[in-house]
Amino acid sequence: MNSFSFHNPTAILFGEGTLSKLGEQVGKFGKNVLLVYGGGSIKKSGLYDRVLEQLSSIGANVVELSGIEPNPRLTSVNKGIELCRNHQVDFILAVGGGSVIDASKAIAAGAKYDGDVWDFLDRKAAVQDALPIGTVLTLSATGSEMNGSSVITNWETNQKRGFGSPLVYPKFSILDPTLTYTVPRDQTVNGIVDIMSHVFEQYFSLTQDTPLQERLCESILQTMIENAEAVLENPENYAARANMMWCGTLALNGGLISVGMANDWASHGIEHEISAIYDIPHGAGLSIVFPSWMKYVYDARPDRFAQFAVRVWGIDPTGKSDEELALAGIEATRAFFTRIGAPATLSHYNIGRDQFDRMAEEAVRFGPIGSFKRLNKDDVKAIYELSL
Amino acid sequence: MNSFSFHNPTAILFGEGTLSKLGEQVGKFGKNVLLVYGGGSIKKSGLYDRVLEQLSSIGANVVELSGIEPNPRLTSVNKGIELCRNHQVDFILAVGGGSVIDASKAIAAGAKYDGDVWDFLDRKAAVQDALPIGTVLTLSATGSEMNGSSVITNWETNQKRGFGSPLVYPKFSILDPTLTYTVPRDQTVNGIVDIMSHVFEQYFSLTQDTPLQERLCESILQTMIENAEAVLENPENYAARANMMWCGTLALNGGLISVGMANDWASHGIEHEISAIYDIPHGAGLSIVFPSWMKYVYDARPDRFAQFAVRVWGIDPTGKSDEELALAGIEATRAFFTRIGAPATLSHYNIGRDQFDRMAEEAVRFGPIGSFKRLNKDDVKAIYELSL
């Protein structure tokens, strides 16, 4: 186990009806609130009205930024920063999924920064201050509701990048599983893949002597596998939605499940270059890329992949080598993604190899990626080839 | 899964050498520091000097309260409160195990309260304010380094009681596994039992639909079982000490592993009455009481005990009923405690049944205890009888 620091100050209010505590929570931070949300599904569902009611109960002055996109855009972030400045915003309330929360984090940091917010994404500056934010989560996937990370896309340059800061952890997040009942099937599927992929990025590690962390990772994967089909069969299954929601939050939780382990994150980088150009859902991209990455890297540590096969997928190890088990575990992962309806190949989106060179170049722009196996540009291209 | 709130703001600095960050951490909170520690083992080990060096590097004015007892005493807490008042203490630094940290929490709350600090333990008042505290952990057991709970004993009345408050979570905790190398064997054993018992109190629950929480509990138990003998064989096994330390911290972590589940905590109450009179180590008391409690209550939910037997102890379920599995799991627990050298009976300490009536009376002073099976005075007495 490596040395580590861990600090996750986000307060969680979990369960049906916890929205009734929203006003009280926001009230701790001020009156001028920027309300950030997406394409309007919260209006259809009635959530928008319930949120405004809570905000009006504390006499808040509400400014709105709507229309945050999946793969949220730098242009939206800049709009939000301007609103914060023009309206002396005290607090940012994100109502939505990971895209809305990620955009809100970038707005929170950008509003307190004199330069261009893209500097944080481009690693030219570190966040020194940020407005406080809170979230009402409507989609289980990114874990952004309880971490300090954000991913933003610059569509002028087709660059999708991330930044992280302890200063943008939400002060609170309201997690009501019933607010995810209306999430469409394909977005639910993408959320399942995203959550499991977050665990993969942490679990496949070369760090030794981390038995608790490995088991915590396996716990989330097993729970997701057990609950995924129940959620898809009945989107209003409270227990299954609640289990998925808590799995999603713990899966990417400031490192909770993998403290002291080297993380990988190459697959996320490899996927980001796909969605930065083709604007496909992040979870769908991960479903395509991850099994390819697994096949390409498993020989760096077949024993970890063998453990994955046995503990997570329940594959009988009798008479099998680590390599055989590893391949069976990867096959089980691919089969599971296919069973829940996630795409397996780039051709599903009619994506060919014509941009592979550019995408691979951009993926390694800061140097080789990953830690389980260091990947250079040619490795990344090979993984794209495996994903065709 | 029940609705829940979760908020754990403690910052963790984990690993060999993290003590070098102590000065910087304390410096955030002020100059006047109350240093709380136990019987002087930190002087023998050299830790005391290293702590003072860190404090002097930030020009801190240090007042000391030494001699905190296992099962920490109200008299010590009151001494600490007086020191805080007389020396305008800004910050309390606990260097030790759970007793030192628990005492520090009570001092932190008492220093900001006009009345008698025992009011918090006696449920006559709730904590409204507290001095900030930080910890340097020297013993893996209670989890007090990352939660808001404290247990204090009033020896005038032989009452051992607990209180909890979000205001007494440590601001930071330094967890360096090498600082636990010198913990004597019997205290290491008691720590192992204490950590596993904390998980038992949460895992044996009637709440339905909590698969992730159950697996998180099982993860800690499995990791403890895998590492216990390695720690005892070689007390300077870094990996095993580190794994035990992180298990201990997560096992009682403001509810992290069992959010949304009804907890039980009857066994802790039953044990507290033993150590409140006989001053035996808490972990030793738990080793005696817990298997007795299990035998007395398992029929409230044999399936959970069967799951425990299969997943935690690896007992083959083929052809066995839930009841058979449950009993085999309880037997495995008892055998494991005995294997690591923890006591199995009250007679080990020459404790007979003469105080059972008084102890049982006190255990249910606020009404029946436990939630897995509600226990009244006669039930508690029966569990003491099973422990003779």
mmCIF file of C-alpha atoms in Angstrom, chain B residues 62-353:
data_model
loop_
_atom_site.group_PDB
_atom_site.id
_atom_site.type_symbol
_atom_site.label_atom_id
_atom_site.label_comp_id
_atom_site.label_asym_id
_atom_site.label_seq_id
_atom_site.Cartn_x
_atom_site.Cartn_y
_atom_site.Cartn_z
ATOM 1 C CA VAL B 62 1.976 23.351 24.490
ATOM 2 C CA VAL B 63 0.088 22.327 27.615
ATOM 3 C CA GLU B 64 0.122 18.622 28.434
ATOM 4 C CA LEU B 65 -2.408 16.185 29.826
ATOM 5 C CA SER B 66 -0.815 12.778 30.259
ATOM 6 C CA GLY B 67 -1.909 9.563 31.902
ATOM 7 C CA ILE B 68 -5.159 8.970 30.047
ATOM 8 C CA GLU B 69 -6.292 5.484 31.043
ATOM 9 C CA PRO B 70 -7.664 2.634 28.965
ATOM 10 C CA ASN B 71 -11.425 3.048 29.547
ATOM 11 C CA PRO B 72 -10.744 6.795 29.940
ATOM 12 C CA ARG B 73 -12.036 8.455 33.056
ATOM 13 C CA LEU B 74 -14.296 11.390 33.653
ATOM 14 C CA THR B 75 -11.760 12.775 36.140
ATOM 15 C CA SER B 76 -9.140 12.994 33.367
ATOM 16 C CA VAL B 77 -11.627 14.667 31.064
ATOM 17 C CA ASN B 78 -12.388 17.272 33.709
ATOM 18 C CA LYS B 79 -8.680 17.939 34.195
ATOM 19 C CA GLY B 80 -8.358 18.529 30.470
ATOM 20 C CA ILE B 81 -11.320 20.897 30.408
ATOM 21 C CA GLU B 82 -9.742 22.948 33.178
ATOM 22 C CA LEU B 83 -6.447 23.119 31.275
ATOM 23 C CA CYS B 84 -8.279 24.316 28.161
ATOM 24 C CA ARG B 85 -9.944 27.098 30.109
ATOM 25 C CA ASN B 86 -6.862 28.162 32.033
ATOM 26 C CA HIS B 87 -4.604 28.235 28.996
ATOM 27 C CA GLN B 88 -6.959 29.521 26.289
ATOM 28 C CA VAL B 89 -6.391 26.353 24.315
ATOM 29 C CA ASP B 90 -7.156 26.644 20.567
ATOM 30 C CA PHE B 91 -6.588 23.067 19.558
ATOM 31 C CA ILE B 92 -6.427 19.610 21.155
ATOM 32 C CA LEU B 93 -3.912 17.096 19.828
ATOM 33 C CA ALA B 94 -4.559 13.485 20.821
ATOM 34 C CA VAL B 95 -1.540 11.199 20.486
ATOM 35 C CA GLY B 96 -2.504 7.619 21.274
ATOM 36 C CA GLY B 97 -5.262 5.085 20.769
ATOM 37 C CA GLY B 98 -9.015 5.244 21.147
ATOM 38 C CA SER B 99 -8.948 6.088 24.848
ATOM 39 C CA VAL B 100 -6.809 9.167 24.337
ATOM 40 C CA ILE B 101 -8.902 10.277 21.366
ATOM 41 C CA ASP B 102 -12.206 9.642 23.155
ATOM 42 C CA ALA B 103 -11.015 11.637 26.168
ATOM 43 C CA SER B 104 -9.920 14.452 23.849
ATOM 44 C CA LYS B 105 -13.350 14.576 22.226
ATOM 45 C CA ALA B 106 -15.044 14.898 25.603
ATOM 46 C CA ILE B 107 -12.575 17.614 26.607
ATOM 47 C CA ALA B 108 -13.195 19.431 23.309
ATOM 48 C CA ALA B 109 -16.948 19.470 23.894
ATOM 49 C CA GLY B 110 -16.719 20.131 27.640
ATOM 50 C CA ALA B 111 -14.404 23.107 27.213
ATOM 51 C CA LYS B 112 -17.122 24.906 25.283
ATOM 52 C CA TYR B 113 -19.954 24.004 27.672
ATOM 53 C CA ASP B 114 -20.914 25.809 30.837
ATOM 54 C CA GLY B 115 -22.375 22.781 32.597
ATOM 55 C CA ASP B 116 -20.988 19.374 33.627
ATOM 56 C CA VAL B 117 -19.506 17.437 30.683
ATOM 57 C CA TRP B 118 -21.186 14.280 32.036
ATOM 58 C CA ASP B 119 -24.473 15.815 30.820
ATOM 59 C CA PHE B 120 -23.470 14.767 27.285
ATOM 60 C CA LEU B 121 -22.875 11.175 28.412
ATOM 61 C CA ASP B 122 -26.043 11.140 30.460
ATOM 62 C CA ARG B 123 -28.122 12.387 27.504
ATOM 63 C CA LYS B 124 -29.099 15.534 29.383
ATOM 64 C CA ALA B 125 -27.511 17.905 26.863
ATOM 65 C CA ALA B 126 -26.315 17.843 23.256
ATOM 66 C CA VAL B 127 -22.997 19.243 22.110
ATOM 67 C CA GLN B 128 -23.419 22.743 20.634
ATOM 68 C CA ASP B 129 -19.782 23.702 20.167
ATOM 69 C CA ALA B 130 -16.361 22.088 20.552
ATOM 70 C CA LEU B 131 -12.687 22.901 20.246
ATOM 71 C CA PRO B 132 -11.073 21.434 17.127
ATOM 72 C CA ILE B 133 -9.082 18.257 17.650
ATOM 73 C CA GLY B 134 -6.523 16.285 15.647
ATOM 74 C CA THR B 135 -5.007 12.867 16.241
ATOM 75 C CA VAL B 136 -1.820 10.879 15.817
ATOM 76 C CA LEU B 137 -2.957 7.266 16.045
ATOM 77 C CA THR B 138 -0.772 4.696 17.791
ATOM 78 C CA LEU B 139 -3.192 1.761 18.052
ATOM 79 C CA SER B 140 -5.630 0.313 15.514
ATOM 80 C CA ALA B 141 -8.927 -0.490 17.129
ATOM 81 C CA THR B 142 -11.674 1.971 17.845
ATOM 82 C CA GLY B 143 -11.985 4.010 14.661
ATOM 83 C CA SER B 144 -12.240 7.069 16.896
ATOM 84 C CA GLU B 145 -9.682 8.767 14.642
ATOM 85 C CA MET B 146 -12.343 9.245 11.955
ATOM 86 C CA ASN B 147 -15.681 9.442 13.694
ATOM 87 C CA GLY B 148 -17.649 11.578 16.135
ATOM 88 C CA SER B 149 -18.039 9.067 18.976
ATOM 89 C CA SER B 150 -16.525 8.881 22.447
ATOM 90 C CA VAL B 151 -16.877 6.534 25.421
ATOM 91 C CA ILE B 152 -16.050 7.733 28.935
ATOM 92 C CA THR B 153 -16.187 5.984 32.311
ATOM 93 C CA ASN B 154 -17.319 7.577 35.541
ATOM 94 C CA TRP B 155 -15.542 5.512 38.179
ATOM 95 C CA GLU B 156 -17.401 7.088 41.054
ATOM 96 C CA THR B 157 -20.592 5.529 39.783
ATOM 97 C CA ASN B 158 -19.149 2.668 37.645
ATOM 98 C CA GLN B 159 -20.936 4.053 34.609
ATOM 99 C CA LYS B 160 -19.403 3.693 31.152
ATOM 100 C CA ARG B 161 -21.242 5.728 28.578
ATOM 101 C CA GLY B 162 -20.912 7.148 25.093
ATOM 102 C CA PHE B 163 -21.799 10.316 23.265
ATOM 103 C CA GLY B 164 -21.523 11.361 19.652
ATOM 104 C CA SER B 165 -21.521 14.639 17.792
ATOM 105 C CA PRO B 166 -20.600 15.859 14.318
ATOM 106 C CA LEU B 167 -18.675 18.615 16.122
ATOM 107 C CA VAL B 168 -16.017 16.275 17.543
ATOM 108 C CA TYR B 169 -14.869 14.571 14.339
ATOM 109 C CA PRO B 170 -11.088 15.085 14.241
ATOM 110 C CA LYS B 171 -10.047 17.764 11.747
ATOM 111 C CA PHE B 172 -7.210 15.473 10.710
ATOM 112 C CA SER B 173 -5.758 12.141 11.716
ATOM 113 C CA ILE B 174 -2.219 10.998 11.059
ATOM 114 C CA LEU B 175 -2.164 7.235 10.490
ATOM 115 C CA ASP B 176 1.356 5.892 10.289
ATOM 116 C CA PRO B 177 1.359 2.083 10.551
ATOM 117 C CA THR B 178 4.944 2.093 11.865
ATOM 118 C CA LEU B 179 3.689 3.882 14.997
ATOM 119 C CA THR B 180 1.775 0.683 15.836
ATOM 120 C CA TYR B 181 4.848 -1.595 15.630
ATOM 121 C CA THR B 182 5.408 -1.363 19.394
ATOM 122 C CA VAL B 183 1.821 -2.170 20.406
ATOM 123 C CA PRO B 184 2.032 -5.216 22.720
ATOM 124 C CA ARG B 185 0.600 -8.491 21.524
ATOM 125 C CA ASP B 186 -2.423 -8.505 23.850
ATOM 126 C CA GLN B 187 -3.418 -4.984 22.828
ATOM 127 C CA THR B 188 -3.037 -5.918 19.174
ATOM 128 C CA VAL B 189 -5.328 -8.897 19.766
ATOM 129 C CA ASN B 190 -7.881 -6.682 21.514
ATOM 130 C CA GLY B 191 -7.711 -4.260 18.603
ATOM 131 C CA ILE B 192 -8.442 -7.046 16.113
ATOM 132 C CA VAL B 193 -11.486 -8.133 18.116
ATOM 133 C CA ASP B 194 -12.670 -4.546 18.526
ATOM 134 C CA ILE B 195 -12.457 -3.816 14.793
ATOM 135 C CA MET B 196 -14.291 -7.014 13.839
ATOM 136 C CA SER B 197 -16.912 -6.358 16.528
ATOM 137 C CA HIS B 198 -17.619 -2.904 15.126
ATOM 138 C CA VAL B 199 -18.418 -4.535 11.833
ATOM 139 C CA PHE B 200 -20.605 -7.197 13.482
ATOM 140 C CA GLU B 201 -22.690 -4.479 15.167
ATOM 141 C CA GLN B 202 -23.504 -3.050 11.749
ATOM 142 C CA TYR B 203 -23.631 -6.199 9.616
ATOM 143 C CA PHE B 204 -26.172 -8.152 11.648
ATOM 144 C CA SER B 205 -29.153 -6.030 10.737
ATOM 145 C CA LEU B 206 -32.782 -6.603 9.830
ATOM 146 C CA THR B 207 -32.752 -3.902 7.152
ATOM 147 C CA GLN B 208 -33.423 -5.316 3.679
ATOM 148 C CA ASP B 209 -31.847 -4.448 0.314
ATOM 149 C CA THR B 210 -28.404 -3.349 1.415
ATOM 150 C CA PRO B 211 -26.151 -5.558 -0.720
ATOM 151 C CA LEU B 212 -23.318 -3.038 -1.087
ATOM 152 C CA GLN B 213 -23.158 -2.281 2.619
ATOM 153 C CA GLU B 214 -23.109 -5.996 3.451
ATOM 154 C CA ARG B 215 -20.227 -6.560 1.058
ATOM 155 C CA LEU B 216 -18.291 -3.610 2.469
ATOM 156 C CA CYS B 217 -18.680 -5.129 5.939
ATOM 157 C CA GLU B 218 -17.585 -8.538 4.665
ATOM 158 C CA SER B 219 -14.578 -6.936 2.956
ATOM 159 C CA ILE B 220 -13.277 -5.599 6.257
ATOM 160 C CA LEU B 221 -13.904 -8.869 8.075
ATOM 161 C CA GLN B 222 -12.153 -10.913 5.384
ATOM 162 C CA THR B 223 -9.198 -8.546 5.338
ATOM 163 C CA MET B 224 -8.893 -8.667 9.123
ATOM 164 C CA ILE B 225 -8.990 -12.460 9.126
ATOM 165 C CA GLU B 226 -6.335 -12.599 6.406
ATOM 166 C CA ASN B 227 -4.032 -10.117 8.174
ATOM 167 C CA ALA B 228 -4.469 -10.858 11.881
ATOM 168 C CA GLU B 229 -2.041 -13.716 12.120
ATOM 169 C CA ALA B 230 0.576 -11.902 10.026
ATOM 170 C CA VAL B 231 0.459 -8.929 12.410
ATOM 171 C CA LEU B 232 0.836 -11.199 15.430
ATOM 172 C CA GLU B 233 3.660 -13.216 13.906
ATOM 173 C CA ASN B 234 5.663 -10.144 12.955
ATOM 174 C CA PRO B 235 4.576 -6.903 14.637
ATOM 175 C CA GLU B 236 6.744 -4.943 12.190
ATOM 176 C CA ASN B 237 5.061 -6.304 9.076
ATOM 177 C CA TYR B 238 4.243 -2.961 7.426
ATOM 178 C CA ALA B 239 1.666 -4.287 4.966
ATOM 179 C CA ALA B 240 -0.256 -6.195 7.629
ATOM 180 C CA ARG B 241 -0.163 -3.277 10.113
ATOM 181 C CA ALA B 242 -1.274 -0.899 7.348
ATOM 182 C CA ASN B 243 -4.148 -3.149 6.334
ATOM 183 C CA MET B 244 -5.272 -3.524 9.935
ATOM 184 C CA MET B 245 -5.043 0.227 10.472
ATOM 185 C CA TRP B 246 -7.171 1.098 7.455
ATOM 186 C CA CYS B 247 -9.688 -1.634 8.346
ATOM 187 C CA GLY B 248 -10.001 -0.157 11.826
ATOM 188 C CA THR B 249 -10.598 3.332 10.508
ATOM 189 C CA LEU B 250 -13.211 2.299 7.948
ATOM 190 C CA ALA B 251 -14.960 -0.126 10.316
ATOM 191 C CA LEU B 252 -16.384 2.680 12.437
ATOM 192 C CA ASN B 253 -16.384 5.631 10.149
ATOM 193 C CA GLY B 254 -19.475 7.666 10.854
ATOM 194 C CA GLY B 255 -21.463 4.764 9.422
ATOM 195 C CA LEU B 256 -19.739 4.561 6.039
ATOM 196 C CA ILE B 257 -20.026 0.775 5.713
ATOM 197 C CA SER B 258 -23.601 0.580 6.957
ATOM 198 C CA VAL B 259 -25.416 3.740 5.906
ATOM 199 C CA GLY B 260 -29.103 3.060 5.496
ATOM 200 C CA MET B 261 -28.993 0.007 7.802
ATOM 201 C CA ALA B 262 -30.317 -0.256 11.344
ATOM 202 C CA ASN B 263 -27.289 -0.901 13.581
ATOM 203 C CA ASP B 264 -27.412 -3.032 16.692
ATOM 204 C CA TRP B 265 -24.725 -2.071 19.269
ATOM 205 C CA ALA B 266 -26.231 -4.239 22.032
ATOM 206 C CA SER B 267 -22.996 -6.202 22.447
ATOM 207 C CA HIS B 268 -21.042 -3.022 23.045
ATOM 208 C CA GLY B 269 -23.526 -1.992 25.698
ATOM 209 C CA ILE B 270 -23.356 -5.432 27.291
ATOM 210 C CA GLU B 271 -19.558 -5.317 27.294
ATOM 211 C CA HIS B 272 -19.392 -1.758 28.652
ATOM 212 C CA GLU B 273 -21.110 -2.902 31.819
ATOM 213 C CA ILE B 274 -18.424 -5.541 32.343
ATOM 214 C CA SER B 275 -15.491 -3.182 31.882
ATOM 215 C CA ALA B 276 -17.227 -0.428 33.848
ATOM 216 C CA ILE B 277 -17.027 -2.665 36.924
ATOM 217 C CA TYR B 278 -14.031 -4.932 36.296
ATOM 218 C CA ASP B 279 -11.873 -2.575 34.156
ATOM 219 C CA ILE B 280 -10.990 -5.347 31.690
ATOM 220 C CA PRO B 281 -9.917 -4.282 28.171
ATOM 221 C CA HIS B 282 -12.873 -3.493 25.923
ATOM 222 C CA GLY B 283 -11.622 -5.792 23.129
ATOM 223 C CA ALA B 284 -11.224 -8.691 25.543
ATOM 224 C CA GLY B 285 -14.751 -8.133 26.814
ATOM 225 C CA LEU B 286 -16.064 -8.145 23.261
ATOM 226 C CA SER B 287 -14.282 -11.404 22.496
ATOM 227 C CA ILE B 288 -16.142 -12.968 25.412
ATOM 228 C CA VAL B 289 -19.535 -11.405 24.775
ATOM 229 C CA PHE B 290 -19.915 -11.369 20.999
ATOM 230 C CA PRO B 291 -20.143 -15.088 20.251
ATOM 231 C CA SER B 292 -22.604 -15.412 23.167
ATOM 232 C CA TRP B 293 -24.706 -12.602 21.698
ATOM 233 C CA MET B 294 -24.577 -14.321 18.301
ATOM 234 C CA LYS B 295 -25.844 -17.613 19.720
ATOM 235 C CA TYR B 296 -28.629 -15.806 21.543
ATOM 236 C CA VAL B 297 -29.903 -13.775 18.573
ATOM 237 C CA TYR B 298 -29.068 -15.600 15.317
ATOM 238 C CA ASP B 299 -32.571 -17.004 14.929
ATOM 239 C CA ALA B 300 -33.890 -13.477 14.297
ATOM 240 C CA ARG B 301 -32.368 -13.808 10.853
ATOM 241 C CA PRO B 302 -30.550 -17.062 10.193
ATOM 242 C CA ASP B 303 -30.050 -16.139 6.528
ATOM 243 C CA ARG B 304 -27.767 -13.222 7.415
ATOM 244 C CA PHE B 305 -25.755 -15.482 9.695
ATOM 245 C CA ALA B 306 -25.636 -18.111 6.949
ATOM 246 C CA GLN B 307 -24.327 -15.492 4.512
ATOM 247 C CA PHE B 308 -21.709 -14.536 7.115
ATOM 248 C CA ALA B 309 -20.587 -18.157 7.402
ATOM 249 C CA VAL B 310 -20.290 -18.639 3.653
ATOM 250 C CA ARG B 311 -18.832 -15.323 2.554
ATOM 251 C CA VAL B 312 -16.655 -14.412 5.522
ATOM 252 C CA TRP B 313 -15.541 -17.818 6.789
ATOM 253 C CA GLY B 314 -15.678 -19.658 3.487
ATOM 254 C CA ILE B 315 -17.883 -22.430 4.858
ATOM 255 C CA ASP B 316 -19.216 -24.686 2.122
ATOM 256 C CA PRO B 317 -23.013 -24.323 2.087
ATOM 257 C CA THR B 318 -23.664 -27.582 0.234
ATOM 258 C CA GLY B 319 -26.407 -29.513 1.947
ATOM 259 C CA LYS B 320 -26.556 -27.232 4.987
ATOM 260 C CA SER B 321 -29.559 -25.353 6.315
ATOM 261 C CA ASP B 322 -29.305 -21.667 7.184
ATOM 262 C CA GLU B 323 -29.375 -22.649 10.837
ATOM 263 C CA GLU B 324 -26.514 -25.111 10.445
ATOM 264 C CA LEU B 325 -24.502 -22.534 8.547
ATOM 265 C CA ALA B 326 -25.273 -19.862 11.127
ATOM 266 C CA LEU B 327 -24.023 -22.038 13.960
ATOM 267 C CA ALA B 328 -20.923 -23.002 11.972
ATOM 268 C CA GLY B 329 -20.170 -19.306 11.371
ATOM 269 C CA ILE B 330 -20.514 -18.501 15.062
ATOM 270 C CA GLU B 331 -18.256 -21.424 15.885
ATOM 271 C CA ALA B 332 -15.688 -20.194 13.368
ATOM 272 C CA THR B 333 -15.764 -16.751 14.978
ATOM 273 C CA ARG B 334 -15.158 -18.211 18.439
ATOM 274 C CA ALA B 335 -12.384 -20.455 17.113
ATOM 275 C CA PHE B 336 -10.691 -17.511 15.390
ATOM 276 C CA PHE B 337 -10.757 -15.370 18.522
ATOM 277 C CA THR B 338 -9.286 -18.261 20.488
ATOM 278 C CA ARG B 339 -6.644 -18.884 17.825
ATOM 279 C CA ILE B 340 -5.365 -15.303 18.074
ATOM 280 C CA GLY B 341 -5.335 -15.535 21.872
ATOM 281 C CA ALA B 342 -8.430 -13.568 22.843
ATOM 282 C CA PRO B 343 -10.335 -14.748 25.931
ATOM 283 C CA ALA B 344 -13.520 -16.779 25.551
ATOM 284 C CA THR B 345 -15.109 -16.653 29.014
ATOM 285 C CA LEU B 346 -15.634 -14.300 31.933
ATOM 286 C CA SER B 347 -13.943 -16.895 34.136
ATOM 287 C CA HIS B 348 -10.712 -15.981 32.327
ATOM 288 C CA TYR B 349 -10.864 -12.830 34.464
ATOM 289 C CA ASN B 350 -12.358 -14.629 37.486
ATOM 290 C CA ILE B 351 -15.620 -12.802 36.900
ATOM 291 C CA GLY B 352 -18.642 -14.630 38.276
ATOM 292 C CA ARG B 353 -22.348 -13.949 38.129
#
